Structure formats: C-alpha cells, structure tokens
Amino acid sequence: MTTALPPSLTLEEFLKLPETKPASEFIDGQIYQKPMPQGKHSRLQLKFCDAVNQVAETPKIALAFPELRCTFGGRSIVPDATVFLWERIPFDDDGEVPNTFDICPDWTVEILSPEQRATKVISNILHCLRHGTQLGWLIDPDERLILAFLPGQEPIELTLSDRSLQSTVNLGREKGLVEFAT
C-alpha cells in the first residue's frame, strides 16, 4: 500500500527524517512509503544484484546495490536495485562506499509488487532517465517480462526467450553498462 502524506515538507526536511521500513520516497513534494517486499520480489532482487556483482565487482567495472536511496533532481527514491559504474561511485576518503548517493544510478531496476501501480514505478524510471541514467528495467514477475527503458527510445518488452533481451544487453554493452552481464 502506498501512503501519501501532506506536502508540507521540503526535500531537505525529508532527508532529516528517520528511515522507515519499508523505505519511503520523496516525489513531487510528497512522501510515499514503498510496499514491503515479498518472497518472489526479494529473491529476484537478490539474484540480480548477486549476478551483477559476481561479474563486475572484482574487475572494478560496476557495483549493484539493493534498496539504495538515491537523491537527485528534486526526488529521493529507493529503487529495488541500482547499478553504478565504478568510476561514478562516490567512494569516501577511506575507499568505502558512502551511505548517501546524491547522483542517479547508471542502471535502475524496479520489481513490480502486486500492490504497486506500474505508472508510479515507471515515473521513477523516467525520472532517472531524464537525469542521466542509461538503462531502466521494470520487472513484472507475474507476467514474467521486463520492460527495458533507454534514453530517448520507446520501451522494449523482453522475455527470457526473446532475442530482444540479447539486443538490449548488446546495446547496454555499447554504452559500457552491461559488458559484465554476459
């Protein structure tokens, strides 16, 4: 269930509030709490992040993060998974990953939960693309498909048996995003 609170808070005030479980997002002056992830959702999120990190972390290509708060463009969102190219990760002076990311991800992934509206989730993906994200995925576990969003293009519908999935991986490879995905 998505809950909207009165829009009397600024982004800066929102960021000073304690984190909620599940996470809350600040979008267009309103606070929305994300639904609690269920088993299928959590499993997909874990498998995605593990697959990316298994191939991309050691060679320092990219890192995937589950449920990472990203604040940029007047919003503070928590995609189900994000991928950042290594050179864009804002490591601190000790070489550690910081707690706050004030930049858009290179790849944003949302896994649709039964109680979520696809339009709200797609709105977050489009926000990311408008601010520099190079690839967005909306995964619908019930329909067993992925909608892939690329800047300036219409969405591409992908299934595991679809050749367009390989085409999207190839396009992402050209952009330096998924050279590690195959």
mmCIF file of C-alpha atoms in Angstrom:
data_model
loop_
_atom_site.group_PDB
_atom_site.id
_atom_site.type_symbol
_atom_site.label_atom_id
_atom_site.label_comp_id
_atom_site.label_asym_id
_atom_site.label_seq_id
_atom_site.Cartn_x
_atom_site.Cartn_y
_atom_site.Cartn_z
ATOM 1 C CA MET A 1 0.000 0.000 0.000
ATOM 2 C CA THR A 2 1.328 3.403 -0.957
ATOM 3 C CA THR A 3 0.778 6.147 1.588
ATOM 4 C CA ALA A 4 0.942 9.844 0.719
ATOM 5 C CA LEU A 5 1.403 12.397 3.480
ATOM 6 C CA PRO A 6 0.689 16.145 3.261
ATOM 7 C CA PRO A 7 3.221 18.003 1.055
ATOM 8 C CA SER A 8 4.374 20.331 3.820
ATOM 9 C CA LEU A 9 7.945 19.012 3.820
ATOM 10 C CA THR A 10 10.894 20.050 1.690
ATOM 11 C CA LEU A 11 13.359 17.520 0.328
ATOM 12 C CA GLU A 12 15.938 18.674 2.867
ATOM 13 C CA GLU A 13 13.459 18.182 5.735
ATOM 14 C CA PHE A 14 12.503 14.751 4.387
ATOM 15 C CA LEU A 15 16.143 13.648 4.331
ATOM 16 C CA LYS A 16 16.474 14.528 8.043
ATOM 17 C CA LEU A 17 13.611 12.176 8.990
ATOM 18 C CA PRO A 18 14.457 8.695 10.307
ATOM 19 C CA GLU A 19 14.400 5.942 7.692
ATOM 20 C CA THR A 20 11.243 3.841 7.549
ATOM 21 C CA LYS A 21 10.773 0.131 6.960
ATOM 22 C CA PRO A 22 9.893 -0.338 4.194
ATOM 23 C CA ALA A 23 11.575 2.717 2.722
ATOM 24 C CA SER A 24 9.772 5.965 1.970
ATOM 25 C CA GLU A 25 10.383 8.060 -1.124
ATOM 26 C CA PHE A 26 10.052 11.812 -1.666
ATOM 27 C CA ILE A 27 8.420 12.558 -5.025
ATOM 28 C CA ASP A 28 6.981 15.870 -6.176
ATOM 29 C CA GLY A 29 6.719 17.217 -2.623
ATOM 30 C CA GLN A 30 5.003 14.113 -1.207
ATOM 31 C CA ILE A 31 6.186 11.154 0.843
ATOM 32 C CA TYR A 32 5.272 7.667 -0.358
ATOM 33 C CA GLN A 33 6.083 4.506 1.539
ATOM 34 C CA LYS A 34 7.060 1.576 -0.651
ATOM 35 C CA PRO A 35 5.303 -1.763 -0.128
ATOM 36 C CA MET A 36 7.037 -4.431 1.934
ATOM 37 C CA PRO A 37 8.914 -6.779 -0.430
ATOM 38 C CA GLN A 38 7.562 -10.317 -0.586
ATOM 39 C CA GLY A 39 9.428 -13.566 -1.283
ATOM 40 C CA LYS A 40 9.410 -13.552 -5.096
ATOM 41 C CA HIS A 41 10.378 -9.876 -5.195
ATOM 42 C CA SER A 42 13.199 -10.312 -2.669
ATOM 43 C CA ARG A 43 14.563 -13.351 -4.490
ATOM 44 C CA LEU A 44 14.680 -11.519 -7.850
ATOM 45 C CA GLN A 45 16.351 -8.525 -6.217
ATOM 46 C CA LEU A 46 18.995 -10.724 -4.578
ATOM 47 C CA LYS A 47 19.685 -12.732 -7.743
ATOM 48 C CA PHE A 48 20.015 -9.580 -9.862
ATOM 49 C CA CYS A 49 22.475 -7.869 -7.501
ATOM 50 C CA ASP A 50 24.474 -11.059 -6.977
ATOM 51 C CA ALA A 51 24.716 -11.713 -10.733
ATOM 52 C CA VAL A 52 25.969 -8.205 -11.471
ATOM 53 C CA ASN A 53 28.408 -8.096 -8.560
ATOM 54 C CA GLN A 54 29.785 -11.573 -9.232
ATOM 55 C CA VAL A 55 30.973 -10.429 -12.647
ATOM 56 C CA ALA A 56 31.541 -6.681 -12.213
ATOM 57 C CA GLU A 57 32.897 -6.023 -8.720
ATOM 58 C CA THR A 58 36.341 -7.664 -8.776
ATOM 59 C CA PRO A 59 37.416 -6.051 -12.090
ATOM 60 C CA LYS A 60 36.019 -2.756 -10.750
ATOM 61 C CA ILE A 61 33.518 -2.275 -13.570
ATOM 62 C CA ALA A 62 30.372 -1.652 -11.541
ATOM 63 C CA LEU A 63 28.500 -2.370 -8.309
ATOM 64 C CA ALA A 64 24.871 -3.320 -7.843
ATOM 65 C CA PHE A 65 23.053 -2.234 -4.694
ATOM 66 C CA PRO A 66 19.671 -3.372 -3.362
ATOM 67 C CA GLU A 67 17.341 -0.692 -1.960
ATOM 68 C CA LEU A 68 19.852 2.188 -2.182
ATOM 69 C CA ARG A 69 18.490 5.678 -1.551
ATOM 70 C CA CYS A 70 19.363 7.966 -4.464
ATOM 71 C CA THR A 71 18.656 11.685 -4.140
ATOM 72 C CA PHE A 72 18.786 13.836 -7.270
ATOM 73 C CA GLY A 73 16.595 16.060 -9.411
ATOM 74 C CA GLY A 74 14.355 17.076 -6.509
ATOM 75 C CA ARG A 75 13.441 13.487 -5.574
ATOM 76 C CA SER A 76 14.731 10.935 -3.120
ATOM 77 C CA ILE A 77 13.922 7.436 -4.356
ATOM 78 C CA VAL A 78 14.832 3.889 -3.371
ATOM 79 C CA PRO A 79 14.863 1.670 -6.463
ATOM 80 C CA ASP A 80 14.730 -2.069 -5.868
ATOM 81 C CA ALA A 81 18.219 -2.348 -7.374
ATOM 82 C CA THR A 82 20.712 0.118 -8.787
ATOM 83 C CA VAL A 83 23.938 -0.323 -10.691
ATOM 84 C CA PHE A 84 26.689 2.285 -10.673
ATOM 85 C CA LEU A 85 29.693 2.205 -12.957
ATOM 86 C CA TRP A 86 32.807 2.005 -10.802
ATOM 87 C CA GLU A 87 34.163 5.429 -11.780
ATOM 88 C CA ARG A 88 30.884 7.101 -10.719
ATOM 89 C CA ILE A 89 30.698 5.573 -7.236
ATOM 90 C CA PRO A 90 31.387 8.391 -4.735
ATOM 91 C CA PHE A 91 33.827 6.460 -2.534
ATOM 92 C CA ASP A 92 34.869 8.265 0.658
ATOM 93 C CA ASP A 93 38.464 9.057 1.638
ATOM 94 C CA ASP A 94 38.886 5.551 3.079
ATOM 95 C CA GLY A 95 37.770 3.905 -0.164
ATOM 96 C CA GLU A 96 34.433 2.875 1.337
ATOM 97 C CA VAL A 97 31.015 3.201 -0.248
ATOM 98 C CA PRO A 98 29.236 6.180 1.349
ATOM 99 C CA ASN A 99 25.823 5.994 2.963
ATOM 100 C CA THR A 100 24.352 8.673 0.725
ATOM 101 C CA PHE A 101 24.240 8.821 -3.070
ATOM 102 C CA ASP A 102 23.294 12.217 -4.441
ATOM 103 C CA ILE A 103 23.517 11.049 -8.056
ATOM 104 C CA CYS A 104 21.351 8.985 -10.367
ATOM 105 C CA PRO A 105 22.250 5.346 -10.962
ATOM 106 C CA ASP A 106 23.586 4.183 -14.316
ATOM 107 C CA TRP A 107 21.037 1.358 -14.312
ATOM 108 C CA THR A 108 17.848 1.382 -12.242
ATOM 109 C CA VAL A 109 15.735 -1.703 -11.654
ATOM 110 C CA GLU A 110 12.216 -1.816 -10.258
ATOM 111 C CA ILE A 111 10.425 -5.081 -9.499
ATOM 112 C CA LEU A 112 6.680 -4.616 -9.609
ATOM 113 C CA SER A 113 4.892 -5.748 -6.464
ATOM 114 C CA PRO A 114 1.230 -6.781 -6.661
ATOM 115 C CA GLU A 115 0.114 -3.721 -4.650
ATOM 116 C CA GLN A 116 2.165 -1.207 -6.675
ATOM 117 C CA ARG A 117 0.901 0.854 -9.562
ATOM 118 C CA ALA A 118 3.034 0.440 -12.661
ATOM 119 C CA THR A 119 2.620 4.129 -13.553
ATOM 120 C CA LYS A 120 4.295 5.297 -10.317
ATOM 121 C CA VAL A 121 7.166 2.882 -10.769
ATOM 122 C CA ILE A 122 7.607 3.866 -14.432
ATOM 123 C CA SER A 123 7.549 7.526 -13.375
ATOM 124 C CA ASN A 124 10.606 6.881 -11.163
ATOM 125 C CA ILE A 125 12.400 5.105 -14.023
ATOM 126 C CA LEU A 126 11.655 8.021 -16.368
ATOM 127 C CA HIS A 127 12.893 10.482 -13.717
ATOM 128 C CA CYS A 128 16.161 8.555 -13.589
ATOM 129 C CA LEU A 129 16.488 8.586 -17.389
ATOM 130 C CA ARG A 130 15.870 12.361 -17.507
ATOM 131 C CA HIS A 131 18.760 12.844 -15.074
ATOM 132 C CA GLY A 132 21.381 10.651 -16.749
ATOM 133 C CA THR A 133 20.516 7.008 -16.087
ATOM 134 C CA GLN A 134 21.390 4.915 -19.146
ATOM 135 C CA LEU A 135 19.159 1.878 -18.593
ATOM 136 C CA GLY A 136 15.971 1.228 -16.645
ATOM 137 C CA TRP A 137 14.241 -2.095 -16.113
ATOM 138 C CA LEU A 138 10.724 -2.694 -14.873
ATOM 139 C CA ILE A 139 10.467 -6.364 -13.981
ATOM 140 C CA ASP A 140 6.955 -7.802 -13.742
ATOM 141 C CA PRO A 141 7.328 -11.179 -12.011
ATOM 142 C CA ASP A 142 3.688 -12.190 -12.580
ATOM 143 C CA GLU A 143 3.851 -11.506 -16.318
ATOM 144 C CA ARG A 144 7.428 -12.843 -16.458
ATOM 145 C CA LEU A 145 8.667 -9.932 -18.526
ATOM 146 C CA ILE A 146 10.967 -6.953 -18.394
ATOM 147 C CA LEU A 147 10.255 -3.540 -19.866
ATOM 148 C CA ALA A 148 13.610 -2.009 -20.762
ATOM 149 C CA PHE A 149 13.851 1.780 -20.919
ATOM 150 C CA LEU A 150 16.667 3.547 -22.734
ATOM 151 C CA PRO A 151 17.067 7.333 -23.041
ATOM 152 C CA GLY A 152 15.109 8.783 -25.962
ATOM 153 C CA GLN A 153 13.570 5.472 -27.035
ATOM 154 C CA GLU A 154 10.275 3.717 -26.553
ATOM 155 C CA PRO A 155 10.327 0.836 -24.043
ATOM 156 C CA ILE A 156 11.334 -2.617 -25.227
ATOM 157 C CA GLU A 157 9.397 -5.650 -23.978
ATOM 158 C CA LEU A 158 11.726 -8.512 -23.078
ATOM 159 C CA THR A 159 11.231 -12.129 -22.127
ATOM 160 C CA LEU A 160 13.896 -14.689 -21.367
ATOM 161 C CA SER A 161 13.226 -16.432 -24.670
ATOM 162 C CA ASP A 162 13.129 -13.149 -26.602
ATOM 163 C CA ARG A 163 16.049 -12.161 -28.826
ATOM 164 C CA SER A 164 15.402 -8.548 -27.864
ATOM 165 C CA LEU A 165 16.845 -9.330 -24.416
ATOM 166 C CA GLN A 166 20.185 -10.079 -26.076
ATOM 167 C CA SER A 167 19.790 -6.925 -28.180
ATOM 168 C CA THR A 168 19.316 -4.848 -25.027
ATOM 169 C CA VAL A 169 22.371 -6.457 -23.451
ATOM 170 C CA ASN A 170 24.356 -5.644 -26.620
ATOM 171 C CA LEU A 171 23.131 -2.036 -26.571
ATOM 172 C CA GLY A 172 23.991 -1.755 -22.891
ATOM 173 C CA ARG A 173 27.429 -3.182 -23.645
ATOM 174 C CA GLU A 174 27.960 -0.426 -26.224
ATOM 175 C CA LYS A 175 27.150 2.134 -23.510
ATOM 176 C CA GLY A 176 29.530 0.426 -21.055
ATOM 177 C CA LEU A 177 26.710 -0.714 -18.755
ATOM 178 C CA VAL A 178 26.376 -4.434 -19.234
ATOM 179 C CA GLU A 179 29.711 -5.569 -20.594
ATOM 180 C CA PHE A 180 29.722 -7.732 -17.486
ATOM 181 C CA ALA A 181 26.211 -9.179 -17.979
ATOM 182 C CA THR A 182 27.078 -11.944 -20.418
#
